[in-house]
Backbone as a ProteinNet text record, in pm:
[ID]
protein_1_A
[PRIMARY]
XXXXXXXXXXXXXXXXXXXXXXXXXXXXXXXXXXXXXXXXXXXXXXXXXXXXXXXXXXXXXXXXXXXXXXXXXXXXXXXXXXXXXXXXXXXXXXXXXXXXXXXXXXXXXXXXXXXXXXXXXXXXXXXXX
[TERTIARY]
-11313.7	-11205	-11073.3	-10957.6	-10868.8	-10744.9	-10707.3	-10596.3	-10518.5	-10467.6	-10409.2	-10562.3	-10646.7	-10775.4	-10786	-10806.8	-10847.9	-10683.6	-10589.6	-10448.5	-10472.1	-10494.1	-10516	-10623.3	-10688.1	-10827.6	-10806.2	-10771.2	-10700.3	-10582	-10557	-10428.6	-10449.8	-10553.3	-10644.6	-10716.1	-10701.3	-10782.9	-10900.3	-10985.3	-11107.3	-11161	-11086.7	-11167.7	-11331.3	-11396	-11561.1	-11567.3	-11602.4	-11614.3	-11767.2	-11867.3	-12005.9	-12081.5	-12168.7	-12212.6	-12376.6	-12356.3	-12491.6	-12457.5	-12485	-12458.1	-12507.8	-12631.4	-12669	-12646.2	-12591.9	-12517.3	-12384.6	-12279.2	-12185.3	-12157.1	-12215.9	-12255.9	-12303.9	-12322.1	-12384.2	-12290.1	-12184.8	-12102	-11983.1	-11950.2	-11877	-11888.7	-11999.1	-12040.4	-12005.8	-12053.7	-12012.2	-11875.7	-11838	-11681.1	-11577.8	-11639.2	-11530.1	-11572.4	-11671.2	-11747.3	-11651.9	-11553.3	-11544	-11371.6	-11323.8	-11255.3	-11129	-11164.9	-11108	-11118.5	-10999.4	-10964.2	-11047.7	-11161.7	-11215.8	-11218.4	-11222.1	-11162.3	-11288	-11374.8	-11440.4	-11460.4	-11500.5	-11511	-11645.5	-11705.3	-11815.5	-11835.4	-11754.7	-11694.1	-11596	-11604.6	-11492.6	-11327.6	-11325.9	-11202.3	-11143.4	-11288.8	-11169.5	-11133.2	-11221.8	-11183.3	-11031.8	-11000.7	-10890.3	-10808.2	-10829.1	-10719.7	-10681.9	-10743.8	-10737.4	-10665.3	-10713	-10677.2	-10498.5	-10498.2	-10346.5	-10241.3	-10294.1	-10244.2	-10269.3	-10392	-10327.4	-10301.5	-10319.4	-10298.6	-10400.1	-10525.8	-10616	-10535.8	-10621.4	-10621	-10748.5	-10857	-10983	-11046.5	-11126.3	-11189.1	-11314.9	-11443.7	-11555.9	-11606.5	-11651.7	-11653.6	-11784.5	-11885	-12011.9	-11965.5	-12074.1	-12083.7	-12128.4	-12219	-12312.9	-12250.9	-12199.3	-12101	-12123.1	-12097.2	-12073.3	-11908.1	-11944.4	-11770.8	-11704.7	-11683.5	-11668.5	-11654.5	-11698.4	-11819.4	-11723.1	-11766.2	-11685.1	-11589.5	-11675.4	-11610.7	-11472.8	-11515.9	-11350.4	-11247.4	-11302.7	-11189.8	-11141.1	-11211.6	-11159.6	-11056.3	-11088.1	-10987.5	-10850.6	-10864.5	-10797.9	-10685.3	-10742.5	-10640.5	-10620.5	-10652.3	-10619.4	-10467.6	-10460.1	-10394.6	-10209.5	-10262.9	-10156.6	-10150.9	-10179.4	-10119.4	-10048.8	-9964.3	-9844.1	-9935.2	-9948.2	-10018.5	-10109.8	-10256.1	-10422.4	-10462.4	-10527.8	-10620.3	-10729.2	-10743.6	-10845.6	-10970.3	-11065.3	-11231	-11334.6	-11396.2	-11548.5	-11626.7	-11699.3	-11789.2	-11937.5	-12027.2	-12125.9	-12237.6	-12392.7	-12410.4	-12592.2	-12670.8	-12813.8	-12850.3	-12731.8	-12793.1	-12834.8	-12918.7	-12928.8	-12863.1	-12798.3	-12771.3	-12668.3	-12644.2	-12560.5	-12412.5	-12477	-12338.1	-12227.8	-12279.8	-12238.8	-12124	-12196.6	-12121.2	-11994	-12058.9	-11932.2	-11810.8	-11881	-11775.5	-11654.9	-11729	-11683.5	-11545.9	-11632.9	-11531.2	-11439.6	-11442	-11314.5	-11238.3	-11275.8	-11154.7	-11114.7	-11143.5	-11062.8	-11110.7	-11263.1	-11302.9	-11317.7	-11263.1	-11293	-11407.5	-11511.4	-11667.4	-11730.9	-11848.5	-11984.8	-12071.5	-12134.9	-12234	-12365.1	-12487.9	-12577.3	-12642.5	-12699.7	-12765	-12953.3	-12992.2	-12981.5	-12880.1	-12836.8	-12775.2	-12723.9	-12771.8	-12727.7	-12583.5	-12583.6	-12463.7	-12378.4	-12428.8	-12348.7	-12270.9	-12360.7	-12276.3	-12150.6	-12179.5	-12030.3	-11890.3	-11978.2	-11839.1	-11809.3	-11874	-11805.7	-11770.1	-11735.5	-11715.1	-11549.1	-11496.7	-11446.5	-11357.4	-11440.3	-11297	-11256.6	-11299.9	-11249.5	-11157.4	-11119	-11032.2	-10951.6	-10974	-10860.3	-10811.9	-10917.2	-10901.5	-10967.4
1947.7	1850	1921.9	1924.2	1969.3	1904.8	1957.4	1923.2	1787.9	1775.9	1632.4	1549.4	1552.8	1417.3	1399.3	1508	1474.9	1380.5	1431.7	1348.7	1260.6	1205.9	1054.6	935.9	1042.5	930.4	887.2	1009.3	999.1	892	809.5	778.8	603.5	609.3	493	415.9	328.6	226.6	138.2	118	27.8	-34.5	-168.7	-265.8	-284.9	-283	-336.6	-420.7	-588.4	-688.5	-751.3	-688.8	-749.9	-753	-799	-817.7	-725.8	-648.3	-565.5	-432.1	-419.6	-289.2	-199.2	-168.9	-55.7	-38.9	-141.9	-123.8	-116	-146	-104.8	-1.3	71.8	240.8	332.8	242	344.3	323.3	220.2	239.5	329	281.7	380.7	539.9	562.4	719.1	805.8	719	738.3	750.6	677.3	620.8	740.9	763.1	886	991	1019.1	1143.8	1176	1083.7	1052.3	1084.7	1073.5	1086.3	961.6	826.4	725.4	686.8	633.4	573.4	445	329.8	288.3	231.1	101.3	-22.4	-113	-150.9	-215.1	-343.1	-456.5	-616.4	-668.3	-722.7	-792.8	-920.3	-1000.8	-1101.6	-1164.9	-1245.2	-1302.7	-1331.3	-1404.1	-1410.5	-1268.1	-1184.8	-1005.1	-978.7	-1009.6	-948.2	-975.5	-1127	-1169.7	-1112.1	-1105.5	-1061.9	-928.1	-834.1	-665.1	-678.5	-748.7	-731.2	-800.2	-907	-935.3	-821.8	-748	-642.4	-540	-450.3	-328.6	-334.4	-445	-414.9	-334.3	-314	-248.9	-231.9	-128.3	-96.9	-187.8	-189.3	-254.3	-318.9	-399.6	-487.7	-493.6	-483.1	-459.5	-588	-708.9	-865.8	-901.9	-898.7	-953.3	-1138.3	-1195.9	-1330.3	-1414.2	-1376.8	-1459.1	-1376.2	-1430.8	-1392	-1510.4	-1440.2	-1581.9	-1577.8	-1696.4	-1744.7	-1806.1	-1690.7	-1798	-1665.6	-1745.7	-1682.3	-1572.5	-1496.9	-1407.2	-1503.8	-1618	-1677.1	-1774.6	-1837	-1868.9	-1771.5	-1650.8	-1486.5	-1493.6	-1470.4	-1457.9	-1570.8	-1671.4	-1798.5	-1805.6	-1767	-1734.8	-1585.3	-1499.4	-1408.7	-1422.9	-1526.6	-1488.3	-1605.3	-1689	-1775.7	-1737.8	-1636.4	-1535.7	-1415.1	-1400.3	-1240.1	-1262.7	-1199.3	-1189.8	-1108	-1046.7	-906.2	-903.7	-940	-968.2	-796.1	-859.5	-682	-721	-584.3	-523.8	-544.6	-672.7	-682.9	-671.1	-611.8	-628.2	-678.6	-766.3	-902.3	-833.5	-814.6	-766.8	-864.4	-877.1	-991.9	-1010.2	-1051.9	-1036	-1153.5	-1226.2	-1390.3	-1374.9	-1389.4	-1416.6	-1478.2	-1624.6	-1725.2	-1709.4	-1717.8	-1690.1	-1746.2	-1862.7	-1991.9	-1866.6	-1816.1	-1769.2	-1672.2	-1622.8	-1484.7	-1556.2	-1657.7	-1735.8	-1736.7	-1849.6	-1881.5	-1772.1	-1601	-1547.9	-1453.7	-1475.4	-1454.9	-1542.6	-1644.3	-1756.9	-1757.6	-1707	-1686.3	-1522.9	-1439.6	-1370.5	-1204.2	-1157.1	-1095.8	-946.6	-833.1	-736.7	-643	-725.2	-619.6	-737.1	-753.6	-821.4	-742.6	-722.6	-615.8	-669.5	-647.7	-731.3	-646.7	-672.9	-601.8	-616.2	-526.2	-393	-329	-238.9	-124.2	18.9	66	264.7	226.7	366.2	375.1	430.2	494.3	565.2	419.8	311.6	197.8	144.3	120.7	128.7	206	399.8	460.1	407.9	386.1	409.7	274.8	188.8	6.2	105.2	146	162.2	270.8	398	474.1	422.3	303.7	224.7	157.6	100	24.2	85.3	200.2	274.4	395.5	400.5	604.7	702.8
6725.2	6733.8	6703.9	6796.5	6762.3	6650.2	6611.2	6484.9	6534.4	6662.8	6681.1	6686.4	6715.8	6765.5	6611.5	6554	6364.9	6339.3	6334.3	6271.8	6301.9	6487	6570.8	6483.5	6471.1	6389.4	6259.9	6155.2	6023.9	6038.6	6114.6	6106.1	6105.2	6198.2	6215.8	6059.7	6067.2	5945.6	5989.9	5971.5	5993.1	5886.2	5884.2	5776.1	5824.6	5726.4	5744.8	5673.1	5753.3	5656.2	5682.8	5586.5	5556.3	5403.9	5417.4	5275.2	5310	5388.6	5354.8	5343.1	5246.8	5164.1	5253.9	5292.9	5345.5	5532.1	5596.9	5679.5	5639.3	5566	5535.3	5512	5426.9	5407.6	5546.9	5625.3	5731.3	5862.8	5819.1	5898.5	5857.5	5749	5682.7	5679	5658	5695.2	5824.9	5923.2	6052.7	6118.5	6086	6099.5	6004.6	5912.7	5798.5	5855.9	5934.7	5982.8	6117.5	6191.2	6284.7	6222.9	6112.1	6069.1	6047.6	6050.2	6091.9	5874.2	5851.6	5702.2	5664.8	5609.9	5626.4	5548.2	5514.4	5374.2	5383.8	5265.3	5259.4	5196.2	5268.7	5186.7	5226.5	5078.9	5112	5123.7	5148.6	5175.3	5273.2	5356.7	5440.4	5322.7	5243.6	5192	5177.1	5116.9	5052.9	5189.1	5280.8	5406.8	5464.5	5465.8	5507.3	5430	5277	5173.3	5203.9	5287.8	5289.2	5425.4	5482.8	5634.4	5602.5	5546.1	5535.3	5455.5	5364.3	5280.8	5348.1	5445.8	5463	5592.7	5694.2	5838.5	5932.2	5932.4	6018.4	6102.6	6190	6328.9	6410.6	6320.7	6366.5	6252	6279.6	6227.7	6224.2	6158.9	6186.7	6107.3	6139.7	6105.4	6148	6021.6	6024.2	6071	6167	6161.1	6013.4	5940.7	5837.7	5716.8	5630.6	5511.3	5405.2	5260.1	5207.5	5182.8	5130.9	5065.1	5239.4	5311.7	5448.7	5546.6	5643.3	5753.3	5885.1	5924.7	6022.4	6102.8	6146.2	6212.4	6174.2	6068.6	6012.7	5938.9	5939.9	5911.6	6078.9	6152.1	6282.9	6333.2	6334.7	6366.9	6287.8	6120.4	6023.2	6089.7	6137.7	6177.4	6294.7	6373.7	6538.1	6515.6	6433.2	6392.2	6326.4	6246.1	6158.2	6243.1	6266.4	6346.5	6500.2	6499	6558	6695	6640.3	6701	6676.8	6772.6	6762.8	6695.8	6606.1	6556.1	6590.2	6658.4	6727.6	6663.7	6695.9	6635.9	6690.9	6648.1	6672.2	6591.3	6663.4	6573	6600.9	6440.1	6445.2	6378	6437.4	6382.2	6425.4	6308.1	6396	6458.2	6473.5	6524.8	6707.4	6750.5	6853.4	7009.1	6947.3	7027.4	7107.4	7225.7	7314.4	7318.6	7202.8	7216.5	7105.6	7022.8	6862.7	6963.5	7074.9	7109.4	7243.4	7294.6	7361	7279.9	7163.9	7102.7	7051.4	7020.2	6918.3	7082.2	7173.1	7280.4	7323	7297.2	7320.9	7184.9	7048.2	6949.3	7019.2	7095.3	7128.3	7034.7	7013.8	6990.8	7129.7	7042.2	7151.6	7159.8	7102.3	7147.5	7061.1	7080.7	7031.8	7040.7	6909.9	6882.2	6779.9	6857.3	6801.5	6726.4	6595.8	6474.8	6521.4	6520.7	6470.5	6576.4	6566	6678.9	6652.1	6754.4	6748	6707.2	6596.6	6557.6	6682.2	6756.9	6900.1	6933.8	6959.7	7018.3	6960.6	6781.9	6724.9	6742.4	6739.7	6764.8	6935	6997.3	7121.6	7125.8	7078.5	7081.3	7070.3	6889.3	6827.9	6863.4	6945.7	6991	7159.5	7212.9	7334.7	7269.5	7169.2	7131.8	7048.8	6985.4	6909.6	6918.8	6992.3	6986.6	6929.6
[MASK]
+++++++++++++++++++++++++++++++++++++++++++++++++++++++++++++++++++++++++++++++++++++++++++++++++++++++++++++++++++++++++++++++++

């Protein structure tokens, strides 16, 4: 990787908002490996609270959360932001309606759990770099 692709990525932020620890960690790994800055919440509210304080570049937004659910973080920032940040909604629910819906609040990748980490980075450098 040359010295600008490392600065480009370093420069980048990626909130991860889930409550499973050991996918959180394994996204995180990947993603710092990749060289991208990477903020973590296990919760929808910390999530909104980080995302309003540091400004992502991307968003990595489990559906099933407690305290409140990907989906009212998503409606919650598509609402406040001026300027849509860049999400990807990750999630082991099945149902087709979950992933309609999560495309009519205006989600930019749907990514179903389990999944190759290859599929994340490449969700993630299509939308950021």
């Amino acid at each position: 990787m040359s010295e600008q692709e490392a600065k480009t990525a370093e420069d980048k932020t990626i909130l991860l908002v889930d409550d499973d620890t050991e996918i959180v960690e394994t996204m995180r790994f990947a993603l710092e490996a990749k060289g991208y800055r990477v903020l973590v919440a296990r919760d929808g509210n910390q999530g909104l609270a980080l995302a309003e304080r540091d400004d992502p570049d991307l968003i990595v937004l489990d559906m099933m959360m407690p305290k409140r659910s990907g989906f009212l973080v998503l409606e919650k920032l598509r609402q406040t932001n001026k300027v849509p940040t860049k999400i990807i909604m990750v999630t082991g629910n099945e149902g087709n309606r979950h992933k309609a819906y999560a495309e009519m609040l205006g989600v930019d990748d749907y990514i179903r759990k389990p999944f190759a980490m290859d599929r994340l980075l490449g969700a993630v450098a299509k939308l950021i770099g």
